Each structure stands twice: as structure tokens, then as C-alpha cells.
C-alpha positions as YAML, in Angstrom:
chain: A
units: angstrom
residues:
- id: 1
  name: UNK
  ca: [-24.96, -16.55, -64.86]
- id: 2
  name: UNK
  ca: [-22.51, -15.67, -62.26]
- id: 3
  name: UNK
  ca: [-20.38, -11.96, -62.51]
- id: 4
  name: UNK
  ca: [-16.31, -13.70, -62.10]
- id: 5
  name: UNK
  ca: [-14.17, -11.11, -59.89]
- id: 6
  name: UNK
  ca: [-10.92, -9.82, -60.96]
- id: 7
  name: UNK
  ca: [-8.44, -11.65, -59.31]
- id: 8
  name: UNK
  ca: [-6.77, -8.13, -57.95]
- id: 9
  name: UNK
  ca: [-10.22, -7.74, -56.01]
- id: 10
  name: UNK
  ca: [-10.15, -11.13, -53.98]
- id: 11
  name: UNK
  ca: [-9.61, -9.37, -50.26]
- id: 12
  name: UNK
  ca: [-5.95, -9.16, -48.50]
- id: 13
  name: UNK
  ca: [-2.94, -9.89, -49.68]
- id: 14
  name: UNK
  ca: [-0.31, -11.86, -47.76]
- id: 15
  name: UNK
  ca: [1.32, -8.23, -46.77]
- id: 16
  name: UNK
  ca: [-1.28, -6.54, -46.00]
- id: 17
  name: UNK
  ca: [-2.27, -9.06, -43.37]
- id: 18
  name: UNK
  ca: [1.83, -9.05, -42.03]
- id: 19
  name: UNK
  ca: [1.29, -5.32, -41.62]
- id: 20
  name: UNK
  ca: [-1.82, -5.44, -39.50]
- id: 21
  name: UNK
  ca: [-0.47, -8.35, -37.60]
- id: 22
  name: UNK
  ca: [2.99, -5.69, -36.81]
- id: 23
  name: UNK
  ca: [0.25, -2.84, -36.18]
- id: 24
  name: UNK
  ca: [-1.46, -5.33, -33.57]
- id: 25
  name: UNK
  ca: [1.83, -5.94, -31.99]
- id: 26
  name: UNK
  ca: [2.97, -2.79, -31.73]
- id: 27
  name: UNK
  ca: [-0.47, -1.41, -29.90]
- id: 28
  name: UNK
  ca: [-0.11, -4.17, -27.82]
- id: 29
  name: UNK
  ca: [3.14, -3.43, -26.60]
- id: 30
  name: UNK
  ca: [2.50, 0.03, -26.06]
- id: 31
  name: UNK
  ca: [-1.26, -0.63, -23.99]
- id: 32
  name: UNK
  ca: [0.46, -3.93, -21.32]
- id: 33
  name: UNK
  ca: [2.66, -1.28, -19.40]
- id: 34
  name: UNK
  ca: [-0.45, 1.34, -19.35]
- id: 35
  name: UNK
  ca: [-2.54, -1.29, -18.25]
- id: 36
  name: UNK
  ca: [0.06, -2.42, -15.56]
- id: 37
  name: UNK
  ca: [0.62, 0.88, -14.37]
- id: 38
  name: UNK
  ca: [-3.47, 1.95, -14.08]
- id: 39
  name: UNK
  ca: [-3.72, -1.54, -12.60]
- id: 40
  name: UNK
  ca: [-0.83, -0.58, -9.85]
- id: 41
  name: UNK
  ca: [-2.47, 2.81, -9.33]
- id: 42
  name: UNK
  ca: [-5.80, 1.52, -8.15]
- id: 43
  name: UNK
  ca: [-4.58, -0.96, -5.76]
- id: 44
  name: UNK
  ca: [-2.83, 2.12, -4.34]
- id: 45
  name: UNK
  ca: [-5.62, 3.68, -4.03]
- id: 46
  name: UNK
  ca: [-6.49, 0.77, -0.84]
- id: 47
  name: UNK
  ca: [-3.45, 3.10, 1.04]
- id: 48
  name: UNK
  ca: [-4.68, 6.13, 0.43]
- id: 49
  name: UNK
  ca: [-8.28, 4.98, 1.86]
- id: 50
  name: UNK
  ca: [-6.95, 3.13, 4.92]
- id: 51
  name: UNK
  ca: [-4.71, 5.96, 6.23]
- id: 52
  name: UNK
  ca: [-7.33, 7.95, 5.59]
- id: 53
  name: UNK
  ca: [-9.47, 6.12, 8.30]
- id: 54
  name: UNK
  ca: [-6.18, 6.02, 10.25]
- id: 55
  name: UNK
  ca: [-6.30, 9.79, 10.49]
- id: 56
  name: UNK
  ca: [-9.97, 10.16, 11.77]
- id: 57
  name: UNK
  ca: [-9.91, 7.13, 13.94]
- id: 58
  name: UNK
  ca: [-6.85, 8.60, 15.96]
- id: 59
  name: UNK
  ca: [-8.56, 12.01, 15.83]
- id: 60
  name: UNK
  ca: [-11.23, 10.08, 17.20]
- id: 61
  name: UNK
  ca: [-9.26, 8.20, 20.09]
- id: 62
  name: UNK
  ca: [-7.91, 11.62, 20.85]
- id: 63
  name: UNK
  ca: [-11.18, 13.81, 21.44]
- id: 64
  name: UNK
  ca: [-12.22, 10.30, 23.72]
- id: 65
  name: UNK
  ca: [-8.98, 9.71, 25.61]
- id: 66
  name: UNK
  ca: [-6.77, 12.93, 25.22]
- id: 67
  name: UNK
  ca: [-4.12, 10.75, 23.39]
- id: 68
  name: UNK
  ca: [-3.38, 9.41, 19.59]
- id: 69
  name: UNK
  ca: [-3.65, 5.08, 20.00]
- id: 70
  name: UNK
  ca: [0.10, 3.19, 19.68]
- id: 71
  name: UNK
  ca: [-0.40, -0.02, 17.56]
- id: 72
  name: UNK
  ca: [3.11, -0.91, 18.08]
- id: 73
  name: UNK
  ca: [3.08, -2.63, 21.27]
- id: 74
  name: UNK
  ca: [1.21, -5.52, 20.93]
- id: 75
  name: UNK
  ca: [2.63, -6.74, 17.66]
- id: 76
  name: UNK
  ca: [4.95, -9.24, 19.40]
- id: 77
  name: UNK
  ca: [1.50, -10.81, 21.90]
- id: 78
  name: UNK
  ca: [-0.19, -11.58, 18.59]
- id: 79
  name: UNK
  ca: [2.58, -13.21, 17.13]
- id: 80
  name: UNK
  ca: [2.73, -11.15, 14.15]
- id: 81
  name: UNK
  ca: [5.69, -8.92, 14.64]
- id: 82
  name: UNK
  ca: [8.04, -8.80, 11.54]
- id: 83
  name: UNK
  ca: [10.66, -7.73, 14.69]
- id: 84
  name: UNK
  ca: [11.13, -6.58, 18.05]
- id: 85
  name: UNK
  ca: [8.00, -4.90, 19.56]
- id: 86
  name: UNK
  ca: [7.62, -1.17, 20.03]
- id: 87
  name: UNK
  ca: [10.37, 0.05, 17.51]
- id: 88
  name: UNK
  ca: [8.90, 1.45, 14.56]
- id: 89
  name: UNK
  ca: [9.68, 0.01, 11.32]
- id: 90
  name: UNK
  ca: [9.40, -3.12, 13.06]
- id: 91
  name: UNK
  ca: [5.33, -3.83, 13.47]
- id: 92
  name: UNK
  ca: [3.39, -4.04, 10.75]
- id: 93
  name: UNK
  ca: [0.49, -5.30, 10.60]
- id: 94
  name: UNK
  ca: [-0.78, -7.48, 8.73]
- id: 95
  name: UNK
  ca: [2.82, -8.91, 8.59]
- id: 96
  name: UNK
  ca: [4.27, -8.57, 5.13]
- id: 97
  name: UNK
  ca: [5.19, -12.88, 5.21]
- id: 98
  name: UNK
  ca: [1.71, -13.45, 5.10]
- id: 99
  name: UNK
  ca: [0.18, -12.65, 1.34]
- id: 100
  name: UNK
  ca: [-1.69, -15.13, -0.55]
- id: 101
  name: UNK
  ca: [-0.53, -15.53, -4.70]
- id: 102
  name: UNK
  ca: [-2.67, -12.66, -5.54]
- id: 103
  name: UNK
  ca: [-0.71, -10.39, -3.04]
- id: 104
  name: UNK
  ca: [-3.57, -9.71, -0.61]
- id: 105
  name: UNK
  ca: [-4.07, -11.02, 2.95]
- id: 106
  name: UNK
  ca: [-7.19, -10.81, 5.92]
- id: 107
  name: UNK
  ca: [-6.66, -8.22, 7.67]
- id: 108
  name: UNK
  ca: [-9.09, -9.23, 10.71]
- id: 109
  name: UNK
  ca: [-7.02, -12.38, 10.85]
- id: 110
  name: UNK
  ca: [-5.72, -12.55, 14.59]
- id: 111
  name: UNK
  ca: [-6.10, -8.44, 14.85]
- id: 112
  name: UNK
  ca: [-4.19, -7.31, 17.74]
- id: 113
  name: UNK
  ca: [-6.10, -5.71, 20.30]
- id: 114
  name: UNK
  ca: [-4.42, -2.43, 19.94]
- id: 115
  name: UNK
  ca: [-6.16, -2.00, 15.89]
- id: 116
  name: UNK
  ca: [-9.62, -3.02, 17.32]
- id: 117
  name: UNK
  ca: [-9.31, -0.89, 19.76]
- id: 118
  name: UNK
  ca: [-8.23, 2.11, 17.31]
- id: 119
  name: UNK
  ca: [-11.38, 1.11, 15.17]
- id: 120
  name: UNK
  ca: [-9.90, 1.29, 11.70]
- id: 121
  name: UNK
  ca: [-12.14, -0.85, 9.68]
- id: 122
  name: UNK
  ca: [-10.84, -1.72, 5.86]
- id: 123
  name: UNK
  ca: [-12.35, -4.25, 3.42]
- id: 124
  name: UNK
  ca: [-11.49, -7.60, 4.74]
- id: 125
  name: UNK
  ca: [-8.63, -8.11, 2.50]
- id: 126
  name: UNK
  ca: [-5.85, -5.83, 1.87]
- id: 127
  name: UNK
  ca: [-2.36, -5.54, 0.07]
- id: 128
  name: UNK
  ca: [-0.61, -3.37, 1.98]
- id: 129
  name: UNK
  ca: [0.88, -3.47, 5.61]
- id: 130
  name: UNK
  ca: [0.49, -0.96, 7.89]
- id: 131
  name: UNK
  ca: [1.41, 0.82, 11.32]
- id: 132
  name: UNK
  ca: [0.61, 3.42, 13.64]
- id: 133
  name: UNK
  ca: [2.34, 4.77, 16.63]
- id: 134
  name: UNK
  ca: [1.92, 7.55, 19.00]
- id: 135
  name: UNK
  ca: [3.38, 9.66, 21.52]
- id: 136
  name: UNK
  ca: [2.92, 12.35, 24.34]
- id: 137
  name: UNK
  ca: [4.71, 15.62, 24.02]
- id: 138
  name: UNK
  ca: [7.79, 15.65, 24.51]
- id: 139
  name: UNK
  ca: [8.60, 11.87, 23.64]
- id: 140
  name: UNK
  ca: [10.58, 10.84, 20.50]
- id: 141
  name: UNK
  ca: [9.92, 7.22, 19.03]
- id: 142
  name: UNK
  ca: [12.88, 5.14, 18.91]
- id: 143
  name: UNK
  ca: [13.93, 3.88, 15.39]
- id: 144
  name: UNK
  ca: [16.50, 0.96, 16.86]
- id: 145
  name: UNK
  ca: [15.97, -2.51, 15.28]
- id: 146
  name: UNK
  ca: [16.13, -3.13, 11.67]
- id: 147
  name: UNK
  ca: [13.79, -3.65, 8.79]
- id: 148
  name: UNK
  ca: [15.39, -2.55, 5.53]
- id: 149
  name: UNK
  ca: [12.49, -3.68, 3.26]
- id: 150
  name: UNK
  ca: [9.98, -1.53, 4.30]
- id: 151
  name: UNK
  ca: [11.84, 1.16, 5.92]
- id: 152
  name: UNK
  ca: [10.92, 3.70, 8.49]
- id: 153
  name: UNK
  ca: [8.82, 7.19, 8.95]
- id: 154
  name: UNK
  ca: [10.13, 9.98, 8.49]
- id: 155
  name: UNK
  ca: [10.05, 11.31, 12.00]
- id: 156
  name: UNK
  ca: [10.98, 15.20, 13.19]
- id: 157
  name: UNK
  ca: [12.94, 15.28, 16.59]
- id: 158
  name: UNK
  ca: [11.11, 17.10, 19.08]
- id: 159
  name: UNK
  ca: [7.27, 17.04, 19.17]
- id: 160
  name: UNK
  ca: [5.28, 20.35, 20.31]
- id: 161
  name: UNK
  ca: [2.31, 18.45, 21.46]
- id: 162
  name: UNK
  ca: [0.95, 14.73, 21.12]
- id: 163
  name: UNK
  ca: [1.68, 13.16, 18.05]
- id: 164
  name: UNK
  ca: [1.17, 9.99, 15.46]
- id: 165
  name: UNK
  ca: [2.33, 8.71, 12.23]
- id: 166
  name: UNK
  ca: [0.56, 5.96, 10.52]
- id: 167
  name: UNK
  ca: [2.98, 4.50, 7.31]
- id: 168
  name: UNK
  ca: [1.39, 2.27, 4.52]
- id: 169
  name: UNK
  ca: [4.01, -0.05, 2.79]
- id: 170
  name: UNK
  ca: [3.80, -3.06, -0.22]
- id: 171
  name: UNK
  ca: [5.06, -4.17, -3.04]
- id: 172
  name: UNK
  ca: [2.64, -4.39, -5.52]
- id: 173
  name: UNK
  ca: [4.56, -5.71, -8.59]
- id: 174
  name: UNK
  ca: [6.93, -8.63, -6.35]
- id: 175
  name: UNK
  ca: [10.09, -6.46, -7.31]
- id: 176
  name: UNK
  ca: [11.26, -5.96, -4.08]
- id: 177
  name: UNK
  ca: [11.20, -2.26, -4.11]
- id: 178
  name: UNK
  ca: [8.36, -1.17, -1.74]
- id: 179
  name: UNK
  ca: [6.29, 2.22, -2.04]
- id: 180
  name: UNK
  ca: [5.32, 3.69, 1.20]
- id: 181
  name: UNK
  ca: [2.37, 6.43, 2.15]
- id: 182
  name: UNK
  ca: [2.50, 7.93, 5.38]
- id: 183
  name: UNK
  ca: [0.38, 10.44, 7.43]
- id: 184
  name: UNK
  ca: [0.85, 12.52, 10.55]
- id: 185
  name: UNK
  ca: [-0.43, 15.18, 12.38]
- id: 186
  name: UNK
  ca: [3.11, 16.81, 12.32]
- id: 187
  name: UNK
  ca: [2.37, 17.02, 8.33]
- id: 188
  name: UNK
  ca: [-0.01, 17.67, 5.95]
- id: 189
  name: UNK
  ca: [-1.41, 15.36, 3.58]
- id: 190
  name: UNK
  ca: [-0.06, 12.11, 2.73]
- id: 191
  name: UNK
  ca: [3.39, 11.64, 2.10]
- id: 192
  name: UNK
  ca: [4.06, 8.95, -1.08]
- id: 193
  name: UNK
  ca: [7.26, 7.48, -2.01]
- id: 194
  name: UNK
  ca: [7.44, 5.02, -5.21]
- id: 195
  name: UNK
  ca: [3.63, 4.87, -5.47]
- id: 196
  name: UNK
  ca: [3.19, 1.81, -7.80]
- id: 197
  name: UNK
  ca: [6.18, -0.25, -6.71]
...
């Protein structure tokens, strides 16, 4: 013979199962924009890296040829200037146009001769664009020519000795608001502004 359950025992009721459907929702809601944001921070974490190499591969150039490398000369030869060569603000390399759906690019891809030169070596693909330039004391870069979407270093007036910057710029979540790292040997540290834009 078979024991009959009471029908108040027979599992969830039809609100019980609404309320952990809402409590599901609301979880969820709260974890996508964590998630998003964790996501953003690790792919910053490629800037970070890069300029890092930046910084001892200029340090490098330095102790071998008494002088920090300038990237932003040949920009224009290689045919991937986002502007007018030289001007800062205006080379960056690889050029922003160039991303693939998942926002990354090669950076090896036609390398100017300037970066091999510099020897900064990142994974093969990357999601941010980047520049270096460099100067003898006394010389100020010149910031003429435009390129409001990724800006330009933040550059003192008069230099004591010689000098580079190296700036990191993207835009990670396609909003058109771009976060940009830079380095010197002016400063210390990195310098961030809107990290996981």
C-alpha cells in the first residue's frame, strides 16, 4: 500500500517560484555591471604592462645611445598616422581605425621602424593605442594638430634634462569616452585618467 501526501506538502507553490524567479533577477542585475567593470579592469591591465616595457626599453635606449627613442616620426612612412607626423597626440600606433569586432588589433602589423627599434615587445594583439616621444634638454614637444578623441600628454614646459612620455589610450566599452595611462621620466608612476572607459 502506498502512504498518499497531504496535498499542502506537494513542493512549490506558484509564488514561491515568482519570488525566486524576482530573487534571480535581482542578483542578476546587480552581478552584469560587476562583471563588466572586472572585465574592463583586466583589459586595462594590457596598459599598465605595455608602458611598463615602454619605461625600461627607453631606459634601455638611453644607457645605449645617451637619448630616450621618438616613435613619432615615422608614423606618417608607415601609413598609419591618425594625423600629421611628429605632433603628439597625432601618432598612435597601432592606429585607433584599425580594431577588429572584439576591439583588439596586431600590433606587429606593418610596425614602424622607430617601435622595433625601441624594442617594446607586447602580446601580438592589443586594445589599446599607444605613443612615445622624446626630447633633448632644453626642447619642448609641439602639441599643434588636432586629435580630440584621444587627447594629448600632459606635458611640463621646460625640461631639465632629456626627457619622454609614453601615453596609452582606448575605449574599451565603444562609448566614445577614452581612458588614457601615461608615463614619463618627468613623473612618477603612471598617470590614469577614466581607467575602464
Amino acid at each position: 500500500m502506498t502512504a498518499r501526501r497531504d496535498k499542502s506538502e506537494s513542493g512549490f507553490s506558484l509564488v514561491e517560484l515568482m519570488m525566486v524567479v524576482v530573487i534571480i533577477g535581482i542578483l542578476s542585475a546587480i552581478a552584469m555591471p560587476l562583471y563588466s567593470r572586472s572585465r574592463y579592469r583586466s583589459f586595462a591591465l594590457e596598459a599598465s604592462e605595455v608602458l611598463g616595457r615602454i619605461t625600461s626599453a627607453q631606459e634601455a635606449y638611453r644607457a645605449s645611445f645617451n637619448t630616450y627613442s621618438d616613435t613619432s616620426n615615422d608614423h606618417a612612412l608607415s601609413g598609419a598616422s591618425n594625423g600629421a607626423s611628429g605632433l603628439l597626440g597625432n601618432n598612435w600606433w597601432p592606429a585607433l581605425a584599425t580594431r577588429d569586432a572584439d576591439g583588439q588589433v596586431d600590433f606587429y602589423t606593418n610596425l614602424p621602424a622607430s617601435w622595433n627599434q625601441l624594442g617594446v615587445r607586447p602580446r601580438q594583439r592589443v586594445r589599446y593605442s599607444y605613443q612615445t616621444i622624446a626630447g633633448r634638454p632644453g626642447i619642448t614637444p609641439s602639441v599643434a594638430g588636432t586629435n580630440p578623441t584621444l587627447g594629448y600628454a600632459t606635458l611640463p614646459t621646460a625640461q631639465m634634462g632629456a626627457w619622454y612620455f609614453a601615453v596609452a589610450s582606448g575605449d574599451l566599452d565603444n562609448d566614445s569616452s577614452y581612458s588614457r595611462f601615461e608615463v614619463s621620466n618627468l613623473t612618477p608612476g603612471i598617470q590614469i585618467t577614466n581607467e575602464i572607459e
